Every structure is written in C-alpha cells, then in structure tokens.
Amino acid sequence: QKEVEQNSGPLSVPEGAIASLNCTYSDRGSQSFFWYRQYSGKSPELIMFIYSNGDKEDGRFTAQLNKASQYVSLLIRDSQPSDSATYLCAVNRDYGQNFVFGPGTRLSVLP
Amino acid sequence: DTGVSQNPRHKITKRGQNVTFRCDPISEHNRLYWYRQTLGQGPEFLTYFQNEAQLEKSRLLSDRFSAERPKGSFSTLEIQRTEQGDSAMYLCASSGTGSSSYNEQFFGPGTRLTVL
C-alpha cells in the first residue's frame, strides 16, 4: 500500500460545478495535510492545509479531514477552466519534516 | 521577488558528467527541502535542512547525490556521474518555524535535468 493515494484521473467537470478530489493516507501518525495545485510544466503551488478533523474553507476551496478514516478531500466550488491542473495531496507525518506526496489527480474543467 | 528561486532552470548534460543546482529559499525561512519529480508522479523527498544542518536524507538517495547549505541560506544539490535515470525536475522548497507555522512549504520553479 502506498503511503498517500489519489485517483490519477482525469476528473472532468463542467464549468460552474463542484469538483471533489480525494486522498487517503496510510500513516495514522500523520499530523497535517496539504493541497497543492500544479499546472503542466510548473512547480506545485500551495492552495491550503488542514490539521483538525472537519472542514476548512478558503474562498472557493474547502478541505475536509477525517483522521479516523485516514481521508482528506478538496472541494472546488464554481469550478473554472483555469482550475484545470493536477492537484497534489501532501501529508506531513510530524511537524517540520518532509512531505509525502500522492501521485496527483488531473482535473479538467470543461467550458 | 521574494519567493524561492532556483538556478539553472534547465540543464542538459551527458551521462557521466557532474551537475550542480542552486536554491535560494524565502529569506526568513530556516527549513529547506529538495524533492525530485518525474512525469506523472508527485514530488519525491530527497533531503531536508534546518539552518545549515542536514537533518534528513531519503534512503532512496544514492551516494552520487550530495547537498549542502553552508551558511543556512542558499543550498546546492550536486549529482555526480549522472545517469539517464536522473532525468527529472528537481524542486526546492522552503518553510519557516514558529508556533503559527504548520510547515507550509513553498516551492521554487524547479530545475529540469535531462541526461543524454
């Protein structure tokens, strides 16, 4: 079992819809969870992070964490074509050390 | 621009040659990370510095790879005797410490290495 798993996609949604991206992780000691967006040929860009169970909202983005199920998700409301990118889930097992990244999910928002 | 910078942005080399990459982190950040990313995969951790101390190194990292951060500011990553399998994007990230930090890491633009 890989440490961080994501569906590779592509996930296609129409413009204006809600995109739902999922991530599961294997290490129960994981403390904090990060979502990055990566456009083709570019480096990852931090969207948001979450460390407590529940929901965290930032603009059109909502991160959801369920530590009991070892599951974290990212919802993108009112999806735009400019949201088309690969979304990377990263897990930090303890504060201050390296991230373990998932393989990423490709999102395509169709106009 | 106060973000993470990396040089060069692209490097093409022949198998067997040595290459060195540089990373300048965000100025107030004391943690610096190197990752490698190949097509279709997420970044893979290579090594991590806190100030000038190299605190962690991936066990996947061969002894052909070495990294330094001599004064706790910029860092260099050297690959000796490059192999075609070293072709990848090499990413540098930095983060700060403090009670309000959850170790958000900010990435530089990367150095794309092609080994012929």
PDB file of N, CA and C in Angstrom, chain B residues 19-21 34 47 49 54 57 61-69 75-80:
ATOM      1  N   VAL B  19      26.666  17.527 -12.167  1.00  0.00           N
ATOM      2  CA  VAL B  19      25.870  18.744 -12.267  1.00  0.00           C
ATOM      3  C   VAL B  19      25.605  19.285 -10.857  1.00  0.00           C
ATOM      4  N   THR B  20      25.428  20.587 -10.786  1.00  0.00           N
ATOM      5  CA  THR B  20      25.130  21.237  -9.507  1.00  0.00           C
ATOM      6  C   THR B  20      23.998  22.227  -9.703  1.00  0.00           C
ATOM      7  N   PHE B  21      23.036  22.176  -8.786  1.00  0.00           N
ATOM      8  CA  PHE B  21      21.900  23.076  -8.822  1.00  0.00           C
ATOM      9  C   PHE B  21      21.931  23.945  -7.563  1.00  0.00           C
ATOM     10  N   TRP B  34      14.707  19.472  -0.638  1.00  0.00           N
ATOM     11  CA  TRP B  34      14.890  19.109  -2.041  1.00  0.00           C
ATOM     12  C   TRP B  34      13.990  17.908  -2.348  1.00  0.00           C
ATOM     13  N   THR B  47      16.001  15.372   0.536  1.00  0.00           N
ATOM     14  CA  THR B  47      16.734  15.748   1.732  1.00  0.00           C
ATOM     15  C   THR B  47      16.177  17.038   2.311  1.00  0.00           C
ATOM     16  N   PHE B  49      17.045  20.391   5.245  1.00  0.00           N
ATOM     17  CA  PHE B  49      17.952  21.144   6.109  1.00  0.00           C
ATOM     18  C   PHE B  49      17.145  22.016   7.064  1.00  0.00           C
ATOM     19  N   GLN B  54      21.893  19.277   7.909  1.00  0.00           N
ATOM     20  CA  GLN B  54      21.118  18.349   7.087  1.00  0.00           C
ATOM     21  C   GLN B  54      20.525  17.308   8.020  1.00  0.00           C
ATOM     22  N   LYS B  57      17.700  12.593   5.172  1.00  0.00           N
ATOM     23  CA  LYS B  57      18.088  12.245   3.808  1.00  0.00           C
ATOM     24  C   LYS B  57      17.346  10.979   3.438  1.00  0.00           C
ATOM     25  N   LEU B  61      18.129   7.913  -1.760  1.00  0.00           N
ATOM     26  CA  LEU B  61      19.110   8.799  -2.362  1.00  0.00           C
ATOM     27  C   LEU B  61      20.467   8.113  -2.420  1.00  0.00           C
ATOM     28  N   SER B  62      20.977   7.914  -3.647  1.00  0.00           N
ATOM     29  CA  SER B  62      22.265   7.233  -3.768  1.00  0.00           C
ATOM     30  C   SER B  62      23.387   8.169  -3.326  1.00  0.00           C
ATOM     31  N   ASP B  63      24.568   7.565  -3.127  1.00  0.00           N
ATOM     32  CA  ASP B  63      25.707   8.369  -2.676  1.00  0.00           C
ATOM     33  C   ASP B  63      26.261   9.249  -3.780  1.00  0.00           C
ATOM     34  N   ARG B  64      25.677   9.190  -4.966  1.00  0.00           N
ATOM     35  CA  ARG B  64      26.084  10.134  -6.024  1.00  0.00           C
ATOM     36  C   ARG B  64      25.470  11.519  -5.786  1.00  0.00           C
ATOM     37  N   PHE B  65      24.502  11.577  -4.907  1.00  0.00           N
ATOM     38  CA  PHE B  65      23.817  12.833  -4.612  1.00  0.00           C
ATOM     39  C   PHE B  65      24.366  13.417  -3.310  1.00  0.00           C
ATOM     40  N   SER B  66      24.643  14.705  -3.341  1.00  0.00           N
ATOM     41  CA  SER B  66      25.051  15.372  -2.110  1.00  0.00           C
ATOM     42  C   SER B  66      24.464  16.775  -2.104  1.00  0.00           C
ATOM     43  N   ALA B  67      24.118  17.225  -0.919  1.00  0.00           N
ATOM     44  CA  ALA B  67      23.543  18.557  -0.775  1.00  0.00           C
ATOM     45  C   ALA B  67      24.237  19.274   0.362  1.00  0.00           C
ATOM     46  N   GLU B  68      24.301  20.598   0.218  1.00  0.00           N
ATOM     47  CA  GLU B  68      24.903  21.433   1.248  1.00  0.00           C
ATOM     48  C   GLU B  68      24.079  22.693   1.441  1.00  0.00           C
ATOM     49  N   ARG B  69      24.219  23.244   2.615  1.00  0.00           N
ATOM     50  CA  ARG B  69      23.633  24.547   2.910  1.00  0.00           C
ATOM     51  C   ARG B  69      24.591  25.225   3.878  1.00  0.00           C
ATOM     52  N   SER B  75      21.217  26.751  -0.856  1.00  0.00           N
ATOM     53  CA  SER B  75      21.632  25.349  -0.839  1.00  0.00           C
ATOM     54  C   SER B  75      22.040  24.924  -2.246  1.00  0.00           C
ATOM     55  N   THR B  76      22.928  23.932  -2.305  1.00  0.00           N
ATOM     56  CA  THR B  76      23.290  23.327  -3.579  1.00  0.00           C
ATOM     57  C   THR B  76      23.034  21.831  -3.515  1.00  0.00           C
ATOM     58  N   LEU B  77      22.627  21.304  -4.651  1.00  0.00           N
ATOM     59  CA  LEU B  77      22.441  19.865  -4.817  1.00  0.00           C
ATOM     60  C   LEU B  77      23.349  19.434  -5.958  1.00  0.00           C
ATOM     61  N   GLU B  78      24.244  18.504  -5.678  1.00  0.00           N
ATOM     62  CA  GLU B  78      25.158  18.011  -6.696  1.00  0.00           C
ATOM     63  C   GLU B  78      24.852  16.559  -7.003  1.00  0.00           C
ATOM     64  N   ILE B  79      24.866  16.239  -8.278  1.00  0.00           N
ATOM     65  CA  ILE B  79      24.736  14.853  -8.714  1.00  0.00           C
ATOM     66  C   ILE B  79      26.021  14.505  -9.459  1.00  0.00           C
ATOM     67  N   GLN B  80      26.694  13.496  -8.964  1.00  0.00           N
ATOM     68  CA  GLN B  80      27.937  13.061  -9.617  1.00  0.00           C
ATOM     69  C   GLN B  80      27.642  11.890 -10.551  1.00  0.00           C
TER      70      GLN B  80
END
